[in-house]
PDB file of C-alpha atoms and ligand atoms in Angstrom:
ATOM      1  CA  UNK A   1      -8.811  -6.981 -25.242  1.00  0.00           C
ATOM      2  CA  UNK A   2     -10.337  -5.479 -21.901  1.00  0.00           C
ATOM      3  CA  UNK A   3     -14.150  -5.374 -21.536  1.00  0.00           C
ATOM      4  CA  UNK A   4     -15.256  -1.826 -20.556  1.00  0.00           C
ATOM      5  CA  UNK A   5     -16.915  -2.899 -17.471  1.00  0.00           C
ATOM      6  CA  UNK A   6     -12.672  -4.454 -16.606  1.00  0.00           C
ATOM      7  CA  UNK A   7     -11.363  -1.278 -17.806  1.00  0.00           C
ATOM      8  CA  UNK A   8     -13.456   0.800 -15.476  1.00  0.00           C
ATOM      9  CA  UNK A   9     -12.384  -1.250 -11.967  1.00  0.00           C
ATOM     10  CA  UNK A  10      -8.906  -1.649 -13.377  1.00  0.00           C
ATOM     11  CA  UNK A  11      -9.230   2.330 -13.641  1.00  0.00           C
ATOM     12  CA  UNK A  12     -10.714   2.740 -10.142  1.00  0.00           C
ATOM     13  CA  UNK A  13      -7.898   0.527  -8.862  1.00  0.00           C
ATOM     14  CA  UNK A  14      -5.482   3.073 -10.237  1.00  0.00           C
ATOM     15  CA  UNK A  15      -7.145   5.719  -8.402  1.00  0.00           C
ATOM     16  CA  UNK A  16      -7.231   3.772  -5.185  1.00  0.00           C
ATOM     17  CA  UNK A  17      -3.498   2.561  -4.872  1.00  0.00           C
ATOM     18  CA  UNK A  18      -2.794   6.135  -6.320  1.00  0.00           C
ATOM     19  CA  UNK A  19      -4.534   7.627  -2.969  1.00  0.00           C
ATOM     20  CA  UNK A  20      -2.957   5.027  -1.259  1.00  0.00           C
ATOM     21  CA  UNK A  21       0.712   6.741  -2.268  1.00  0.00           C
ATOM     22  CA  UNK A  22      -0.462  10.170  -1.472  1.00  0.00           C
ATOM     23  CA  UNK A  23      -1.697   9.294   2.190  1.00  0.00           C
ATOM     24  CA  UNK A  24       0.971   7.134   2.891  1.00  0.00           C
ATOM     25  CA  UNK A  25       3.631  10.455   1.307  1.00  0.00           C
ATOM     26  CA  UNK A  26       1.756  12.493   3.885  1.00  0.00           C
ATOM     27  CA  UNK A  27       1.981  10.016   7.058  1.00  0.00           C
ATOM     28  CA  UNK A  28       5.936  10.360   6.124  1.00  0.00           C
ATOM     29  CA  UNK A  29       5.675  14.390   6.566  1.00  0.00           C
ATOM     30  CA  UNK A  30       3.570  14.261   9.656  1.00  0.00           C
ATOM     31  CA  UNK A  31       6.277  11.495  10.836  1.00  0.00           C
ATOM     32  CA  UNK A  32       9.413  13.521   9.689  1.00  0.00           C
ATOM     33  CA  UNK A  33       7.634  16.564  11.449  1.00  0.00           C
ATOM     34  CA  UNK A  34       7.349  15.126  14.609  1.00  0.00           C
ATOM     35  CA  UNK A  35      10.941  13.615  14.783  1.00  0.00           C
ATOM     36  CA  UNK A  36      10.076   9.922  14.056  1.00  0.00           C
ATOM     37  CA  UNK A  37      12.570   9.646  11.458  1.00  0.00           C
ATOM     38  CA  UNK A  38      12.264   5.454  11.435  1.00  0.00           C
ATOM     39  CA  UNK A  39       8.443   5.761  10.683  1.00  0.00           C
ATOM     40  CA  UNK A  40       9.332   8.558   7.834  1.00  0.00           C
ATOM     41  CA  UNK A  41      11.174   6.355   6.042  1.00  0.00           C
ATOM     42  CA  UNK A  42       9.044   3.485   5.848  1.00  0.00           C
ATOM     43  CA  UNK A  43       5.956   5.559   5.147  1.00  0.00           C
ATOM     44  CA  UNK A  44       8.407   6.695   2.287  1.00  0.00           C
ATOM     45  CA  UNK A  45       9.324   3.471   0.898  1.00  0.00           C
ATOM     46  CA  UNK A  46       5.675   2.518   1.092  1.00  0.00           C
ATOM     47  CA  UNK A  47       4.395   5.359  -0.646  1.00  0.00           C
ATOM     48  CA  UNK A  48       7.008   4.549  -3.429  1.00  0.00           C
ATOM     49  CA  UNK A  49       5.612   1.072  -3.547  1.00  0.00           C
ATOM     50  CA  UNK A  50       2.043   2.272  -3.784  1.00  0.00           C
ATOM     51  CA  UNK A  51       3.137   4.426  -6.813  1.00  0.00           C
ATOM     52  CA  UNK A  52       4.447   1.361  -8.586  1.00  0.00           C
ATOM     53  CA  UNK A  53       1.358  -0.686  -7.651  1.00  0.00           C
ATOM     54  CA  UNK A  54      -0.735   2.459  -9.651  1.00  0.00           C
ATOM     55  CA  UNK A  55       1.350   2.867 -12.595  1.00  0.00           C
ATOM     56  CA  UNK A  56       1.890  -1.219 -12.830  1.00  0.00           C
ATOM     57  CA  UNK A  57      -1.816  -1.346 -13.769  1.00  0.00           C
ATOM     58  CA  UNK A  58      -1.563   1.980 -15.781  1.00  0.00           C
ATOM     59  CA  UNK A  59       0.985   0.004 -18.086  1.00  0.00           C
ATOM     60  CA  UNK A  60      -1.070  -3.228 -17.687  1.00  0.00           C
ATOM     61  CA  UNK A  61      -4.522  -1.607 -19.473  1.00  0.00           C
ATOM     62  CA  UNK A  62      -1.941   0.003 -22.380  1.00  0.00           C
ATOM     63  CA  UNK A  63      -0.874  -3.614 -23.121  1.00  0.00           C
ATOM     64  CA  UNK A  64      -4.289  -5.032 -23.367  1.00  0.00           C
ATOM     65  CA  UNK A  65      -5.442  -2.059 -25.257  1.00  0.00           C
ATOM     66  CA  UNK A  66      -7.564  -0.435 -23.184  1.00  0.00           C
ATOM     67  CA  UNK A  67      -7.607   3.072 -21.861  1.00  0.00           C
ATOM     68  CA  UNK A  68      -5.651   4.237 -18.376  1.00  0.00           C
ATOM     69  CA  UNK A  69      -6.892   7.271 -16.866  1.00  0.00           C
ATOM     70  CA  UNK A  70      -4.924  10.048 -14.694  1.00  0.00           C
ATOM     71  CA  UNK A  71      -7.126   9.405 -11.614  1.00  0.00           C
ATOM     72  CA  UNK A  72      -7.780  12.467  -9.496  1.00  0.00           C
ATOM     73  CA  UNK A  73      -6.419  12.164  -6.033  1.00  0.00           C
ATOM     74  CA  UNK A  74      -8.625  13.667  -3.370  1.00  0.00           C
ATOM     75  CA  UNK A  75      -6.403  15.475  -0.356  1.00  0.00           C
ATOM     76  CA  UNK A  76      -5.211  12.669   2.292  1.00  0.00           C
ATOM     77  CA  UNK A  77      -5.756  14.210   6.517  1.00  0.00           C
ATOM     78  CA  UNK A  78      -2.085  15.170   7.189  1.00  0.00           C
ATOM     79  CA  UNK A  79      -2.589  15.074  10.837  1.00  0.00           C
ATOM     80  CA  UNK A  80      -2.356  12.114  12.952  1.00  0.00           C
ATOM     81  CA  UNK A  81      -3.059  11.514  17.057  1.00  0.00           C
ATOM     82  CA  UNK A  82      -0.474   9.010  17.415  1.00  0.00           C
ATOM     83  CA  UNK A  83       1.765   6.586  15.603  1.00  0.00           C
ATOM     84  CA  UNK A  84      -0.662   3.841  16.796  1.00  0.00           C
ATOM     85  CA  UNK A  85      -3.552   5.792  15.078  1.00  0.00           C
ATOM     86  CA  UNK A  86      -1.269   6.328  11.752  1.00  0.00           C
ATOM     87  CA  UNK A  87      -0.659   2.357  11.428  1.00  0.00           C
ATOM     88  CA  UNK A  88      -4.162   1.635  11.863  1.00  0.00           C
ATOM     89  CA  UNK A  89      -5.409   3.604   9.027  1.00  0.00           C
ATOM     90  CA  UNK A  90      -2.350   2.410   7.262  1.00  0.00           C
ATOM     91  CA  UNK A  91      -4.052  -0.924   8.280  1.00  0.00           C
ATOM     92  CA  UNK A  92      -7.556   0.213   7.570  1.00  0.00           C
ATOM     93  CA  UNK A  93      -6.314   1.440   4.287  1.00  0.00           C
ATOM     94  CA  UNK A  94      -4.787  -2.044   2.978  1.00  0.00           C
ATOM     95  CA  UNK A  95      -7.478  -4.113   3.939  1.00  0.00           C
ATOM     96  CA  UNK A  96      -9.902  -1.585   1.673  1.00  0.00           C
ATOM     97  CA  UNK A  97      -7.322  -2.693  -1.371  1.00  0.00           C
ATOM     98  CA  UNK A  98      -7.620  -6.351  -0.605  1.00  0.00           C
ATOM     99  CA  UNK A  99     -10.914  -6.451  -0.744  1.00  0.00           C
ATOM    100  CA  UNK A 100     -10.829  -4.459  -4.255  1.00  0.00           C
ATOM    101  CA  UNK A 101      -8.576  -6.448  -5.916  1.00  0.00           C
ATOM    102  CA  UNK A 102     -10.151  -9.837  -4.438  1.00  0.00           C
ATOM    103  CA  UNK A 103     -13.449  -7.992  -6.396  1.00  0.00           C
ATOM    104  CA  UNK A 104     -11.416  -7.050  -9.026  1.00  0.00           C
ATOM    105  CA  UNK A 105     -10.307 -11.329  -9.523  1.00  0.00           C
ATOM    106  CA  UNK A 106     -14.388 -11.786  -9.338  1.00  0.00           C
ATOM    107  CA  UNK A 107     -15.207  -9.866 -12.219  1.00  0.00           C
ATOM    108  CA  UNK A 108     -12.043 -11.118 -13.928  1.00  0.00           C
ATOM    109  CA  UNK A 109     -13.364 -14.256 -13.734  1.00  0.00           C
ATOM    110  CA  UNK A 110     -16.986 -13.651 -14.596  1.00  0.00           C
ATOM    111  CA  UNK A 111     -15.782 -11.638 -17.672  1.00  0.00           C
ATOM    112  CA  UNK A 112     -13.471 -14.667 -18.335  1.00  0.00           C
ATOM    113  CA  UNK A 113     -10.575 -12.727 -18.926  1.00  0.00           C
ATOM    114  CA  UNK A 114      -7.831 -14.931 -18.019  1.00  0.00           C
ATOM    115  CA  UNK A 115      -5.268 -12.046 -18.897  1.00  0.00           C
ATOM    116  CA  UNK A 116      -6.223  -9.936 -15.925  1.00  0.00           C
ATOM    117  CA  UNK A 117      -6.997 -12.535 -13.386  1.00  0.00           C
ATOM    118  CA  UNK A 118      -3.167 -13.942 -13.978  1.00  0.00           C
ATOM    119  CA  UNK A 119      -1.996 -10.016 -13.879  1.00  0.00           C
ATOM    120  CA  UNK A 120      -3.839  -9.299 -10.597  1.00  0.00           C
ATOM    121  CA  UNK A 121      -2.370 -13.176  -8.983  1.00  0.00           C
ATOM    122  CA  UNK A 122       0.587 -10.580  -8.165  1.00  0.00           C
ATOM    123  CA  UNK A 123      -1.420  -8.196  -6.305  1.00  0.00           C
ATOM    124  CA  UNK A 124      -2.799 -10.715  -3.872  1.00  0.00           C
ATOM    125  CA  UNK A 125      -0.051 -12.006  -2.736  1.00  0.00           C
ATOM    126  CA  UNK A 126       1.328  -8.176  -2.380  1.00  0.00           C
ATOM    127  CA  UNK A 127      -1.832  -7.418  -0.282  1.00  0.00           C
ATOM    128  CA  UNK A 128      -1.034 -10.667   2.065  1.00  0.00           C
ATOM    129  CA  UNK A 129       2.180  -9.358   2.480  1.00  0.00           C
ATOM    130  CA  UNK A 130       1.634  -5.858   2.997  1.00  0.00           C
ATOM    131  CA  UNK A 131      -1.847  -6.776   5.867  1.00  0.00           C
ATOM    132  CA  UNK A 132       1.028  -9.260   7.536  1.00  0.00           C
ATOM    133  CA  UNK A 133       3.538  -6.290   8.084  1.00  0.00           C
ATOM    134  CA  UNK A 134       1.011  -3.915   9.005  1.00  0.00           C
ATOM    135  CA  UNK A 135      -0.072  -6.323  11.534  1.00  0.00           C
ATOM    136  CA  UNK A 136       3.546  -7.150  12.873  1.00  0.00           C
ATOM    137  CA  UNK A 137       3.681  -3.346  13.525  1.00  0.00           C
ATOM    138  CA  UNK A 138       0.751  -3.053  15.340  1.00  0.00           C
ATOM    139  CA  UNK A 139       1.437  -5.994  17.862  1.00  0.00           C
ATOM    140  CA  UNK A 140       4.634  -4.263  18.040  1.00  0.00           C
ATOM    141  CA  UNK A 141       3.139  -0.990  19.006  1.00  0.00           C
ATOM    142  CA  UNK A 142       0.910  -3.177  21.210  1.00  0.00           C
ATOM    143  CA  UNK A 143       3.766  -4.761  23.213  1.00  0.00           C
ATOM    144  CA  UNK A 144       6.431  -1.410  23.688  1.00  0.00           C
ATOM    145  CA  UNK A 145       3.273   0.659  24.403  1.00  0.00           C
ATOM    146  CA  UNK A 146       2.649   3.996  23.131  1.00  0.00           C
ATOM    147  CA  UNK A 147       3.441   5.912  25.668  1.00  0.00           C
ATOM    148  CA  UNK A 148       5.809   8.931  25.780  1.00  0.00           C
ATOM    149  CA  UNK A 149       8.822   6.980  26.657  1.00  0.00           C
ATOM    150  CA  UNK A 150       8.141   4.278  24.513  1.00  0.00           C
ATOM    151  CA  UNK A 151       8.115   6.154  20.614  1.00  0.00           C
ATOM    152  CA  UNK A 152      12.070   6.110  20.522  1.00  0.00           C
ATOM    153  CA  UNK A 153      11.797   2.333  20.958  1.00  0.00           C
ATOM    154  CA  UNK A 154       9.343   2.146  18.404  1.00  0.00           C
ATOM    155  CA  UNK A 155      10.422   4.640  15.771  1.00  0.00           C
ATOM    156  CA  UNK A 156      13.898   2.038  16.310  1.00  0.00           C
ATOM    157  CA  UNK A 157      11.883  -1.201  15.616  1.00  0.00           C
ATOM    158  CA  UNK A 158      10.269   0.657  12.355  1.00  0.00           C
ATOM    159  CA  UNK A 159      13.522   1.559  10.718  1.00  0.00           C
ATOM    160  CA  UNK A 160      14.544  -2.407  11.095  1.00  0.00           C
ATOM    161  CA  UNK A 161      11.319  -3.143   9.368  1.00  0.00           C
ATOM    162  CA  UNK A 162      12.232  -0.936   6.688  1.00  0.00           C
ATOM    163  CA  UNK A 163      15.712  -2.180   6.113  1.00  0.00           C
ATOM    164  CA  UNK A 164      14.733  -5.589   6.244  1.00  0.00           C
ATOM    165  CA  UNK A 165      12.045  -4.352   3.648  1.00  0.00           C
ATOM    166  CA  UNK A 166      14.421  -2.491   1.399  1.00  0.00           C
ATOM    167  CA  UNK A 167      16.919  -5.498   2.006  1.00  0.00           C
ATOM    168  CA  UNK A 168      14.190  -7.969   0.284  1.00  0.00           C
ATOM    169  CA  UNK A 169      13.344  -5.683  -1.905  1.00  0.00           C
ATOM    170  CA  UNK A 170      16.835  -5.419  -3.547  1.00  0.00           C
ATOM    171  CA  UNK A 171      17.393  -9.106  -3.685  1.00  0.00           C
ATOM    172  CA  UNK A 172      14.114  -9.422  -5.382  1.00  0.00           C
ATOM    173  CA  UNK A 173      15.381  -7.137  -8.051  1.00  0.00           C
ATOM    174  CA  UNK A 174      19.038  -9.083  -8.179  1.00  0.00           C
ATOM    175  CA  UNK A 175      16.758 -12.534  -8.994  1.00  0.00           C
TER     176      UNK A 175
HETATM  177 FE1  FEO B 201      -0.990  -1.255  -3.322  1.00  0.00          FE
HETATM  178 FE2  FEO B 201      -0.734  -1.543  -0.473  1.00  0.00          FE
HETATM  179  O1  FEO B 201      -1.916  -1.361  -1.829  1.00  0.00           O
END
């Protein structure tokens, strides 16, 4: 059984990682539009992965009988300056979900509900993972420059991040 005051952050969570989804769908348009068909795809995967994060704790509050809520997802910018700028929101964006769910295990433990805090173990060590990969791209970005010359090169090293990433992914789901 949830306490109301768990039901409400697991709620807001639902909103956040729902945004998440929704930003990350439109960084894959602005990339698609602009011919960076590498970056598309991973912002596409991710978004997929952010949807699964959302309705993962929909499906959680259900089973403890609590109440998920539809969240309301306010409009994402769908413009970005540059494919460095895009990765450090996407950046900016995870580290706002770590510190969430880290809350969220706070008040877990404070409301001693040892049901959540073992449901939410999974989502940080997703949130390691996901800061660690945004960082890789970054020093990426960092080291073939963002200069004209230099986004073929990195739209390239993207798309082997997001095979390796749909690789891992599939032999996660063979286990
Ligand atoms: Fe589900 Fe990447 O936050």
């Amino acid at each position: 059984m949830l306490s109301k005051k768990m039901e409400t952050a697991l709620n807001k969570q639902i909103a956040l990682e729902g945004y998440a989804s929704f930003l990350y769908l439109a960084m894959a348009s602005w990339c698609d539009n602009e011919g960076f068909e590498g970056c598309a795809n991973f912002m596409h995967r991710q978004s997929e992965e952010e949807k699964e994060h959302m309705l993962k704790i929909f499906h959680y509050i259900s089973e403890v009988d609590g109440f998920a809520l539809t969240p309301a997802i306010k409009k994402p910018p769908h413009t970005f300056k540059s494919i460095r700028e895009m990765f450090q929101k996407v950046y900016a964006h995870e580290q706002k979900v770590t510190k969430s769910i880290h809350e969220l295990v706070a008040l877990s433990l404070s409301e001693k509900d040892h049901s959540t805090y073992n449901f939410l173990q999974w989502y940080v060590e997703e949130q390691r993972e996901e800061e660690n990969l945004m960082r890789t791209i970054l020093d990426k970005i960092k080291l073939i420059g963002d200069g004209p010359q230099s986004l073929y090169y990195i739209d390239k090293e993207i798309e082997k991040i997001n095979i390796a990433e749909e690789k891992a992914a599939a032999a996660e789901e063979g286990k």
